[in-house]
XYZ file of C-alpha atoms in Angstrom:
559
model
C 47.437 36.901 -14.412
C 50.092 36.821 -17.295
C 49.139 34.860 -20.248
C 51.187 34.310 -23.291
C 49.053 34.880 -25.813
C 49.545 32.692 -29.265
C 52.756 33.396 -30.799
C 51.498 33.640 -34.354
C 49.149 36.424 -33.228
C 51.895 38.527 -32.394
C 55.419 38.042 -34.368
C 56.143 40.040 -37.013
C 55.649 43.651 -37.835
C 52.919 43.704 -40.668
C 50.138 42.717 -39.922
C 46.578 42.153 -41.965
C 43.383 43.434 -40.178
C 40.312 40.394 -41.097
C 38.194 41.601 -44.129
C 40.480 44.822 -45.111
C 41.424 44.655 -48.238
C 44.790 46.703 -47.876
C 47.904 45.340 -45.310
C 48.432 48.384 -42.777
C 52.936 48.771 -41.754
C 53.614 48.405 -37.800
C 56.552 49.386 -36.011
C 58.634 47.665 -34.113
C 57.453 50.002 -31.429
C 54.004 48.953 -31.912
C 55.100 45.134 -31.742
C 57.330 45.958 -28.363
C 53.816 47.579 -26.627
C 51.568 45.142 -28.202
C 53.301 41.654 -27.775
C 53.979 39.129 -24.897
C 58.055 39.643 -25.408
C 60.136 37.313 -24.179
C 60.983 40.025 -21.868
C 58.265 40.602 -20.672
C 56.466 37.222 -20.590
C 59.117 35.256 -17.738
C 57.671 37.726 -14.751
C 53.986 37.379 -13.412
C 52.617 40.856 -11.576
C 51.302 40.610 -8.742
C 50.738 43.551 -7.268
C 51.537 47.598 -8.387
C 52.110 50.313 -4.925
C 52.582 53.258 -7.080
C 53.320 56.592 -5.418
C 53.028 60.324 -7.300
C 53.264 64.240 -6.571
C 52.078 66.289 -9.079
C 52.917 69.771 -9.471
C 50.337 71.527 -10.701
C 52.039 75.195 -11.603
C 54.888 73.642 -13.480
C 52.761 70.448 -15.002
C 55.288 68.237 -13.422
C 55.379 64.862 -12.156
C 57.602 62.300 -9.808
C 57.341 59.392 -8.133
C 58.010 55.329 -8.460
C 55.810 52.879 -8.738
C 57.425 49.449 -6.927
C 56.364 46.543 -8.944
C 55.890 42.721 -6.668
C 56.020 40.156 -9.536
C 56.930 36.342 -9.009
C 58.812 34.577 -11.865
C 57.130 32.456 -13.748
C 59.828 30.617 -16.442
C 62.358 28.137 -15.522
C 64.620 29.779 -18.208
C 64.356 33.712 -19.426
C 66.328 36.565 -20.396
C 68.463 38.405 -17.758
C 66.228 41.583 -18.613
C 62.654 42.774 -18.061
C 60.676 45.027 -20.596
C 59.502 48.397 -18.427
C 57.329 50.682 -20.786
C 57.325 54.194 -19.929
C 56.221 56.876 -22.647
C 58.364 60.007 -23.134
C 58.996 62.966 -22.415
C 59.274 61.139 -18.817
C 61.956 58.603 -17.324
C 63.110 56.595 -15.381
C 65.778 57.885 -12.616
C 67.189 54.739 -10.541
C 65.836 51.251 -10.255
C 65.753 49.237 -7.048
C 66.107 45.397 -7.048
C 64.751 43.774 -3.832
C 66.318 47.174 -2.037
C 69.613 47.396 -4.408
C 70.359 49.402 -6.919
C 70.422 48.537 -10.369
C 72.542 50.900 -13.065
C 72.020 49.116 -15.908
C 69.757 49.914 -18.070
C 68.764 51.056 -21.133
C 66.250 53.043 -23.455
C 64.563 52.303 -26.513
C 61.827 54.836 -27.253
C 58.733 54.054 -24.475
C 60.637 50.988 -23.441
C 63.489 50.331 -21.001
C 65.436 47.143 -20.903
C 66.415 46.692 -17.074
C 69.399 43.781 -16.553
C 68.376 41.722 -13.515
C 70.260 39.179 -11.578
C 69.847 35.399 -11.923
C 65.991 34.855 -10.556
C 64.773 31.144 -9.955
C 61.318 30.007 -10.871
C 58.395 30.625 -8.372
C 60.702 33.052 -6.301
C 58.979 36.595 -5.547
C 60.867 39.952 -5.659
C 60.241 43.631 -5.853
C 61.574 46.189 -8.533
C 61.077 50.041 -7.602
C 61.407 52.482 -10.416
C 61.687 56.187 -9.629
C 60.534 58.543 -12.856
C 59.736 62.167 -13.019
C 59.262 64.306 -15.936
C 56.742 66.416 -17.453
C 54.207 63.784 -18.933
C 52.024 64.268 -21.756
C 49.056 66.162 -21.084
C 45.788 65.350 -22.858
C 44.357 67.278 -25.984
C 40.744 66.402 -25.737
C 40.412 63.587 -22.707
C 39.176 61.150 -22.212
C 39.837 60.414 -25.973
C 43.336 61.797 -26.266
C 44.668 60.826 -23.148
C 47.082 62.090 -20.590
C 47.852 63.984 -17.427
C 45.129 67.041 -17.039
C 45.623 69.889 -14.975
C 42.728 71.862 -15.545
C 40.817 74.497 -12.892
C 37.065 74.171 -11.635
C 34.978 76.592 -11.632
C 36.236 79.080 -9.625
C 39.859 78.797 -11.089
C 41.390 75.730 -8.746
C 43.521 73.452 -9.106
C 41.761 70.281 -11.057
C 43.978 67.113 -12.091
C 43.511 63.897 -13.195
C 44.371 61.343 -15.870
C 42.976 58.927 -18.994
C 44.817 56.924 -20.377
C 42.823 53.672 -21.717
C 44.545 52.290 -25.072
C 47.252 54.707 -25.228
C 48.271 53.110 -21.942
C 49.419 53.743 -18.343
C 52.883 53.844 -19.508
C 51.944 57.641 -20.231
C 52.037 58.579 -16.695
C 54.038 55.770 -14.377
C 56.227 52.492 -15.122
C 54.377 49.323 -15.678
C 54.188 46.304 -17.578
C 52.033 48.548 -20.195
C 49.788 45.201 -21.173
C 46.333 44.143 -20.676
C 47.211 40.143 -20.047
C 48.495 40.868 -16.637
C 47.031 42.454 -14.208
C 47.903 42.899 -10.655
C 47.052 39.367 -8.925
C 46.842 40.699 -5.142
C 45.675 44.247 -6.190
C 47.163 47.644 -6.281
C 47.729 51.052 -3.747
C 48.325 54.514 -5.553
C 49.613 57.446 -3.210
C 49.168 60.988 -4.343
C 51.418 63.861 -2.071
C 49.646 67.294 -3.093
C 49.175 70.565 -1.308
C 47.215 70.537 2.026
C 43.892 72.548 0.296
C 43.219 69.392 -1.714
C 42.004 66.191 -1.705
C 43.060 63.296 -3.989
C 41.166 60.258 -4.115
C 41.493 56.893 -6.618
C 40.925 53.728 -6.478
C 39.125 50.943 -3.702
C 39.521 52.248 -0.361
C 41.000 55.151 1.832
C 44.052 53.237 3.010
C 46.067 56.151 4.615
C 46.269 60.193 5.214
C 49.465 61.751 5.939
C 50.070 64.961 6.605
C 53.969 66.457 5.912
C 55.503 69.432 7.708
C 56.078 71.193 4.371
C 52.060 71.814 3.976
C 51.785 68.372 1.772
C 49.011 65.773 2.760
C 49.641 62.403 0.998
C 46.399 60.298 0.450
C 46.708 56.411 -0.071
C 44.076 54.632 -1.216
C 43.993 50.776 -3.033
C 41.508 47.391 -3.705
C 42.254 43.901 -2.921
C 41.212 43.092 -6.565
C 43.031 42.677 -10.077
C 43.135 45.487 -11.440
C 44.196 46.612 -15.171
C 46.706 48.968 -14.961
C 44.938 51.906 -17.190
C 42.013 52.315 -14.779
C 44.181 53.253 -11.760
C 43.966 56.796 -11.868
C 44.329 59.600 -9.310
C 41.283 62.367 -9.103
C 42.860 65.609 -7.342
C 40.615 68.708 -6.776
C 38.940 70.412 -4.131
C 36.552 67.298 -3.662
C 34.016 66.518 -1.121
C 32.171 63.426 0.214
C 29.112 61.552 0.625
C 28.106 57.802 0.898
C 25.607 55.693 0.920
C 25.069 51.877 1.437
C 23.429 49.458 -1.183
C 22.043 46.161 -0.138
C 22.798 44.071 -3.323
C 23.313 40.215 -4.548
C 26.253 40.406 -1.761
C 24.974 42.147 0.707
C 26.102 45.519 1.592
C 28.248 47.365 -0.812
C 29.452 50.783 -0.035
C 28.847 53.752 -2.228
C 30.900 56.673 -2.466
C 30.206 59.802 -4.453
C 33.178 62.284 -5.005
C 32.130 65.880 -6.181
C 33.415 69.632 -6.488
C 32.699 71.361 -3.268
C 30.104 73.939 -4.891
C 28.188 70.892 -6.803
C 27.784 69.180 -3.519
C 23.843 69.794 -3.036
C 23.631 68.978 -6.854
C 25.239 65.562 -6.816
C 23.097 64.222 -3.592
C 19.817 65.331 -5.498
C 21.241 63.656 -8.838
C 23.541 60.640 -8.298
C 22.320 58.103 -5.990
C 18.760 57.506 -8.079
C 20.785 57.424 -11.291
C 23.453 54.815 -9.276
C 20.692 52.360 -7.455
C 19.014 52.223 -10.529
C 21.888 51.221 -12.214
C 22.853 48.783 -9.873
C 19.239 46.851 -9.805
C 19.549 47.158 -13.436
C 22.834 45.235 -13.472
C 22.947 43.223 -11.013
C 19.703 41.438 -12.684
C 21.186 40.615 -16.039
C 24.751 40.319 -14.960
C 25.423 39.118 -11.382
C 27.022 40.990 -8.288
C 28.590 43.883 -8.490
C 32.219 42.441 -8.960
C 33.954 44.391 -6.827
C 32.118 44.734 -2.935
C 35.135 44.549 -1.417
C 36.628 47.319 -3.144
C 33.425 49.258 -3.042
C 31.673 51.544 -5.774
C 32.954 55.449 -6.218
C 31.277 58.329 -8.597
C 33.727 60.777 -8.920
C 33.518 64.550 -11.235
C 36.085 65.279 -13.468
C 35.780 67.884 -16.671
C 35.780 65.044 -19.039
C 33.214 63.098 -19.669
C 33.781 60.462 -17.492
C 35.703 56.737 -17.522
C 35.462 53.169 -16.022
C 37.929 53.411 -13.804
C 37.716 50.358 -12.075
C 36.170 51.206 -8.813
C 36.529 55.190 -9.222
C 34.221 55.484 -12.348
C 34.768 59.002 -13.257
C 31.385 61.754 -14.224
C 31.669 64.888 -16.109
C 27.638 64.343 -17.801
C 26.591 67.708 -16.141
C 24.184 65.768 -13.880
C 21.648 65.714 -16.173
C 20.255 62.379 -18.050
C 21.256 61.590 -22.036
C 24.642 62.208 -22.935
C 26.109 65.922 -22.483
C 22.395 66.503 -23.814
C 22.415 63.986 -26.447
C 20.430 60.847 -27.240
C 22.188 58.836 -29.333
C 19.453 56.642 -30.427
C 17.128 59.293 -31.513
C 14.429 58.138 -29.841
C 14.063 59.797 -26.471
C 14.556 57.293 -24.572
C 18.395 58.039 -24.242
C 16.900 61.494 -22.354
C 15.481 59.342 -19.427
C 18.609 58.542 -17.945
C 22.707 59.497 -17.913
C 24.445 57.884 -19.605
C 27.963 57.921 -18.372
C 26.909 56.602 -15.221
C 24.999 53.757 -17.012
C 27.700 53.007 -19.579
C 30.666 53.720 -17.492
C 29.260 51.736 -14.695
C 28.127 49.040 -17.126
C 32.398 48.258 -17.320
C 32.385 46.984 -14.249
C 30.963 43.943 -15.454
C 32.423 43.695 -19.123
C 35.940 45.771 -19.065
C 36.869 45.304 -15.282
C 35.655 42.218 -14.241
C 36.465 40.472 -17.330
C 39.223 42.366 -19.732
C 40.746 41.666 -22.751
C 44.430 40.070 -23.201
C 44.369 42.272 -26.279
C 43.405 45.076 -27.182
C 41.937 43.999 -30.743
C 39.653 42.334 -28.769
C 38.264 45.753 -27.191
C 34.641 44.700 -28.359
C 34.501 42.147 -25.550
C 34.588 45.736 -23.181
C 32.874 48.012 -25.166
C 30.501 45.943 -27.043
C 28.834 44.203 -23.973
C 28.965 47.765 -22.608
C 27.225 49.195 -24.949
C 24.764 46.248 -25.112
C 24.129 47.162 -21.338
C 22.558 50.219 -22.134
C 19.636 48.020 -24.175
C 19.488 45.839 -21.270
C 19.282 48.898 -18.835
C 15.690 50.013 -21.004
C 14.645 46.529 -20.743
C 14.790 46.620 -17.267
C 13.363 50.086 -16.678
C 10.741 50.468 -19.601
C 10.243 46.749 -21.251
C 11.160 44.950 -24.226
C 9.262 47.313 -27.003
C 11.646 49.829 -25.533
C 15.095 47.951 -25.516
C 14.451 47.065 -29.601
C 13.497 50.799 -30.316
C 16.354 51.539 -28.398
C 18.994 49.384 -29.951
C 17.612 49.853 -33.494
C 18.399 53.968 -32.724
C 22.031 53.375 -31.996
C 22.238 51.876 -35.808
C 22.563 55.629 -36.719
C 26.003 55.531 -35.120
C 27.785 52.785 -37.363
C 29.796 53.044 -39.886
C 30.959 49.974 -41.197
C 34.561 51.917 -42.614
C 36.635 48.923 -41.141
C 36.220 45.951 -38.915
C 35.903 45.763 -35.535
C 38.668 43.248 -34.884
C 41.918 44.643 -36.264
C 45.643 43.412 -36.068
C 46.532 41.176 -32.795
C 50.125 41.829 -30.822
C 50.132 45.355 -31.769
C 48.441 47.519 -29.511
C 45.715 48.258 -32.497
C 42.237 48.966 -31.615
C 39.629 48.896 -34.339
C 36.709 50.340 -35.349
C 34.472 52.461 -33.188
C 31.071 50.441 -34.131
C 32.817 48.015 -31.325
C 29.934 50.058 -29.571
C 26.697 50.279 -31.139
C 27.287 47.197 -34.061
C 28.694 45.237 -31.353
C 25.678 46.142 -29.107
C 23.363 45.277 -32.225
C 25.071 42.054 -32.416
C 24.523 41.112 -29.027
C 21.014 41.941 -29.811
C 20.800 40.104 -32.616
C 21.894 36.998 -30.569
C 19.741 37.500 -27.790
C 16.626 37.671 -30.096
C 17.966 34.233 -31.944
C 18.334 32.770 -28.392
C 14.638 33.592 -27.611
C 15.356 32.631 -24.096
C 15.782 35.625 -21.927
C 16.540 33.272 -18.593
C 19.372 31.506 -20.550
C 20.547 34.726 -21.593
C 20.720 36.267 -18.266
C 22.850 33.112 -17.126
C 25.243 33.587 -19.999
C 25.761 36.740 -18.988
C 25.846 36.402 -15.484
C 28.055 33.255 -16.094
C 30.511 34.687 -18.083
C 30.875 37.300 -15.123
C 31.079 34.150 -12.409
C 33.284 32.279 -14.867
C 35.825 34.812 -15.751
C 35.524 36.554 -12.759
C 39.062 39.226 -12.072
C 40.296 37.248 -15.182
C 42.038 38.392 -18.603
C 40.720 36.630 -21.668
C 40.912 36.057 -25.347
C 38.412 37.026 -27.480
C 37.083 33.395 -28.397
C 36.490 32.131 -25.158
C 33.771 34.188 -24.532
C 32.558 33.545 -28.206
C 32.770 29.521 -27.297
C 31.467 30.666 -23.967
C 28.199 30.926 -26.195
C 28.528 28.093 -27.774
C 28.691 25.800 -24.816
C 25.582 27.509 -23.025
C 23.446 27.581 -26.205
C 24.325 24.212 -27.607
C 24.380 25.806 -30.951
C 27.774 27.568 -32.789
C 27.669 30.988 -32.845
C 31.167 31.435 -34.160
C 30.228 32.258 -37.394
C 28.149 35.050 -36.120
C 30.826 36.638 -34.211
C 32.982 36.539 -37.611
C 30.537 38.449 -39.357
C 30.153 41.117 -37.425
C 33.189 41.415 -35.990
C 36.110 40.573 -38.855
C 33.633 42.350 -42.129
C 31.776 45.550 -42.688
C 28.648 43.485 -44.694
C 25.553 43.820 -43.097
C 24.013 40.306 -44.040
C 20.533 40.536 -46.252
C 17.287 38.318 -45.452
C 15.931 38.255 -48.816
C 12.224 36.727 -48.541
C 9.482 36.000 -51.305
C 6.352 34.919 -50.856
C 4.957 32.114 -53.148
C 0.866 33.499 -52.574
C -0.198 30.056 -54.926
C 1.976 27.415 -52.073
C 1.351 29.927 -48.907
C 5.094 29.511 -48.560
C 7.748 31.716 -47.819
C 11.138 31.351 -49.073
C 13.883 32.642 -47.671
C 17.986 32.953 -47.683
C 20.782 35.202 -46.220
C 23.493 36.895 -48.968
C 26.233 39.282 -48.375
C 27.401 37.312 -45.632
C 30.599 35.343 -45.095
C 30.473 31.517 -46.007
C 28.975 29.606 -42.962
C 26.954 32.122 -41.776
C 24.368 30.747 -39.193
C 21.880 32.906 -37.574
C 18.629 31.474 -36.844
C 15.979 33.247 -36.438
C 12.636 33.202 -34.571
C 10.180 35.658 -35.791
C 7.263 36.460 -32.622
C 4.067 38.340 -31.928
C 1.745 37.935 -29.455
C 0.593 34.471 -30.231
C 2.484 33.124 -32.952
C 5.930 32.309 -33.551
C 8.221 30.757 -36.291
C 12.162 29.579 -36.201
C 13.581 29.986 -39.423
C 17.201 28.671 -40.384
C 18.781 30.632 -42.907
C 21.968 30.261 -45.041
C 23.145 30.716 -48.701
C 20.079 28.459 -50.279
C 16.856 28.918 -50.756
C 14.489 27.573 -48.208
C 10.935 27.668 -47.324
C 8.198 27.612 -44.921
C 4.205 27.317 -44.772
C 2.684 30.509 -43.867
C -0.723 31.481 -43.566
C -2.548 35.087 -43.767
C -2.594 35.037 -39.369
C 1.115 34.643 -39.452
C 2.678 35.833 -42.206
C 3.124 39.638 -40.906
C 6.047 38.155 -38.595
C 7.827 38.278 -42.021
C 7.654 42.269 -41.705
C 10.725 43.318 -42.691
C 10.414 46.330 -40.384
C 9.332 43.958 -37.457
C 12.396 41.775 -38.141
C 14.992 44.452 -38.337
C 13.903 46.037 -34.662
C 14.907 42.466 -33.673
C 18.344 41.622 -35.756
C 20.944 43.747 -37.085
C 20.192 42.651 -40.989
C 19.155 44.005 -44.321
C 15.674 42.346 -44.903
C 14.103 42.417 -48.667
C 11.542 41.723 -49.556
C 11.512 40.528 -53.340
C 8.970 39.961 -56.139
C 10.546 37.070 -57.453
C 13.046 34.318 -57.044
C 15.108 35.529 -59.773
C 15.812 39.367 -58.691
């Protein structure tokens, strides 16, 4: 699903994040990972088989992954753009079953010369690499190859790699915008006492006369490259069938051997409830053909499309935390809520770029809300949501530099959730809601987008522009103010927004049990009748559970 993305985004190598106030240098390096090259931008993936033996004594890898891409430009360079981060590289290339020897490196990118191509022909390229790859510091958030040991001192490997990029551990086309069209396969060879598992399905098992076994497993679905990841350990099995919007999807759990008992006590309640959770607010599971997989690690867990990977310590919050401060993150766990929640927003639907992360992890995060809503009610989801405020920062915003490979802030998670929020509660339709998010999963369904189409994707389901809402939040650190003031004498309120960008929309409906006013906000001062049974929807306390906003509450006009 290649998409070249607009060229202004990406040319040049300085680049201004939206609402800093200082430019930030790029490299070229950051350009070549970041941008739709021309090199990169003729050939159309559409499928990875990547194959890999691990050694785990010597923290040494080898393998090839063979690349089936179809040409897509009628004219193009006569070279592709591999990425492949060092310390490893490429040995030999294979073009449709010949050899290629040219080639050349420039830091994590190789330059392969290919032969004259025609548009809408389909060919293979097969890149060997070994090397010792970079090993993760503190995964999943420094990513990398991990070979680690379990509990009782076994080999235990695995890999992260989401924004640094798959490039760290195999050759690819190291860029969100394409993904796999006809889906992927990823072999592991490793010593007969283990078992390696990854994405979709068990394909193949093959065992070798030097005391190898090689496992092959693979989905039918797009896939983005830096959620294929292998799991190797001393795992062990056990499965379960969900009826869902689809019918019958299959679940897999993968655990260490001596948590076994632990994980079929733990998991599955955790998982259906998950999956009723979901399934309500966002449509099918996107993936039944390609089934659902809860596999351990000793991180704390990824979305791994398909494979999600666990290391909570079966036990509800997260690692013993509650991010929201209320308690109610210590009711359930929440890497297999949040990580699951990606199947949906991440998976299903990813980002072209990666400055547009918050359409992943924003709606993610928002899915935890929506998860309380479903389990404990409304009252719940607002406490909930208004928690997570703790965790923002506002230090930068959460859109930063486009064609780069630049990711912004971290309140992509709980200020994008609170914006969601906020847009759900100025909605203040809950069925129309659903459908938008729901639709958005039908709509863009195994599909890479920008940024603003799901923000117009609003727009068109509401009937009302939202735009300026998403700018706000997204491209400046102000938190907009409601300042209100009540004229007692007129039994009006008056009301207008400040510290907000120029434009800036929200409406609002303010509800209890029986009443309910819409207010329309902006940069002026407007008003509307109140009386003494209504006017505590004006709480400012009441209104920020509902919207991310500064409310004030002021003695006069004039302050």
């Amino acid at each position: 699903m290649n998409k070249i993305l607009a060229t202004a985004l990406f040319l040049g190598l300085l680049q201004t994040t939206l609402g800093q106030d200082k430019i930030k240098e790029f490299t070229q390096a950051d350009t070549l990972r970041g941008t739709i090259t021309p090199e990169r931008s003729w050939w159309d993936v559409m499928r990875y088989d990547v194959y890999v033996r691990p050694v785990f004594e010597k923290k040494y890898t080898s393998g090839f992954n063979e690349i089936t891409y179809t040409v897509v430009e009628e004219s193009h360079p006569d070279k592709m753009q591999i990425d492949l981060q060092k310390p490893l590289k490429i040995d030999s290339v294979l073009m449709d079953g010949k050899e290629i020897k040219r080639y050349k490196r420039k830091g994590n990118v190789y330059w392969i010369e290919t032969p004259p191509q025609a548009m809408g022909t389909e060919h293979k390229i097969k890149l060997y690499f070994s090397g010792k790859p970079h090993e993760a510091i503190r995964p999943p958030w420094d990513g990398g190859w991990s070979f680690s040991k379990d509990e009782q001192g076994r080999p235990w490997m695995t890999v992260t790699c989401q924004g640094l990029g798959a490039s760290i551990w195999y050759p690819n086309k190291d860029h969100q915008s394409d993904e796999p069209d006809h889906g992927a396969s990823l072999t592991m060879r490793v010593p007969k006492e283990l078992t390696a598992v990854a994405n979709g399905r068990l394909l193949d098992r093959t065992d070798h006369e030097d005391g190898t076994v090689s496992f092959k497993w693979g989905v039918e679905n797009p896939i983005s490259n830096y959620t294929i990841i292998p799991y190797i350990g001393h795992y062990v099995n056990f499965s379960q069938v969900y009826t869902g919007l689809k019918g019958k999807l299959d679940l897999n759990y993968w655990v260490m051997d001596y948590n076994l008992d632990k994980a079929k006590n733990y998991m599955p309640e955790e998982v259906h409830n998950m999956l009723d959770a979901f399934e309500y607010w966002f449509g099918p599971y996107p993936f039944y053909e390609d089934g659902y997989k809860l596999i351990e690690v000793d991180n704390t867990g990824m979305e791994h499309q398909t494979a999600v990977s666990y290391g909570n310590y079966y036990a509800p919050g997260y690692r013993g935390r509650d991010g929201s401060g209320t308690g109610l993150g210590l009711t359930w766990d929440f890497i297999i809520i949040h990580e699951s929640g990606h199947e949906w927003f991440g998976n299903n639907i990813t980002s072209n770029d990666l400055a547009d992360m918050y359409v992943h992890e924003s709606f993610t995060n928002y899915s935890e809300t929506l998860f309380i809503d479903y389990i404990y009610g409304e009252e719940s989801a607002n406490e909930y949501n208004y928690g997570i405020r703790q965790g923002i920062r506002n230090d930068k915003p959460i859109i930063p530099a486009y064609g780069v490979n630049a990711q912004g802030s971290g309140d992509m998670y709980p200020k994008g959730g609170n914006m969601l929020h906020t847009i759900r509660h100025s909605i203040d339709d809950d069925k129309l809601f659903r459908n938008i998010l729901a639709g958005l999963n039908q709509t863009f369904h195994n599909q890479t987008v920008d940024g603003p189409q799901i923000q117009q994707y609003f727009t068109e389901k509401t009937g009302y522009d939202y735009s300026k809402v998403f700018k706000q939040y997204l491209t400046t650190t102000e938190i907009p103010k409601l300042q209100l003031y009540i004229d007692w004498k007129n039994s009006l309120m008056y009301y207008r927004y400040t510290n907000c960008i120029e434009g800036f929309n929200l409406p609002l409906v303010l509800k209890g049990e029986r009443e309910s006013i819409r207010i329309a906000p902006d940069k002026t001062w407007k008003s509307t009748p109140i009386t003494h049974r209504n006017q505590y929807l004006f709480t400012p306390g009441r209104i920020e559970k509902m919207y991310y906003l500064d409310v004030e509450l002021l003695k006069n006009m004039e302050e």
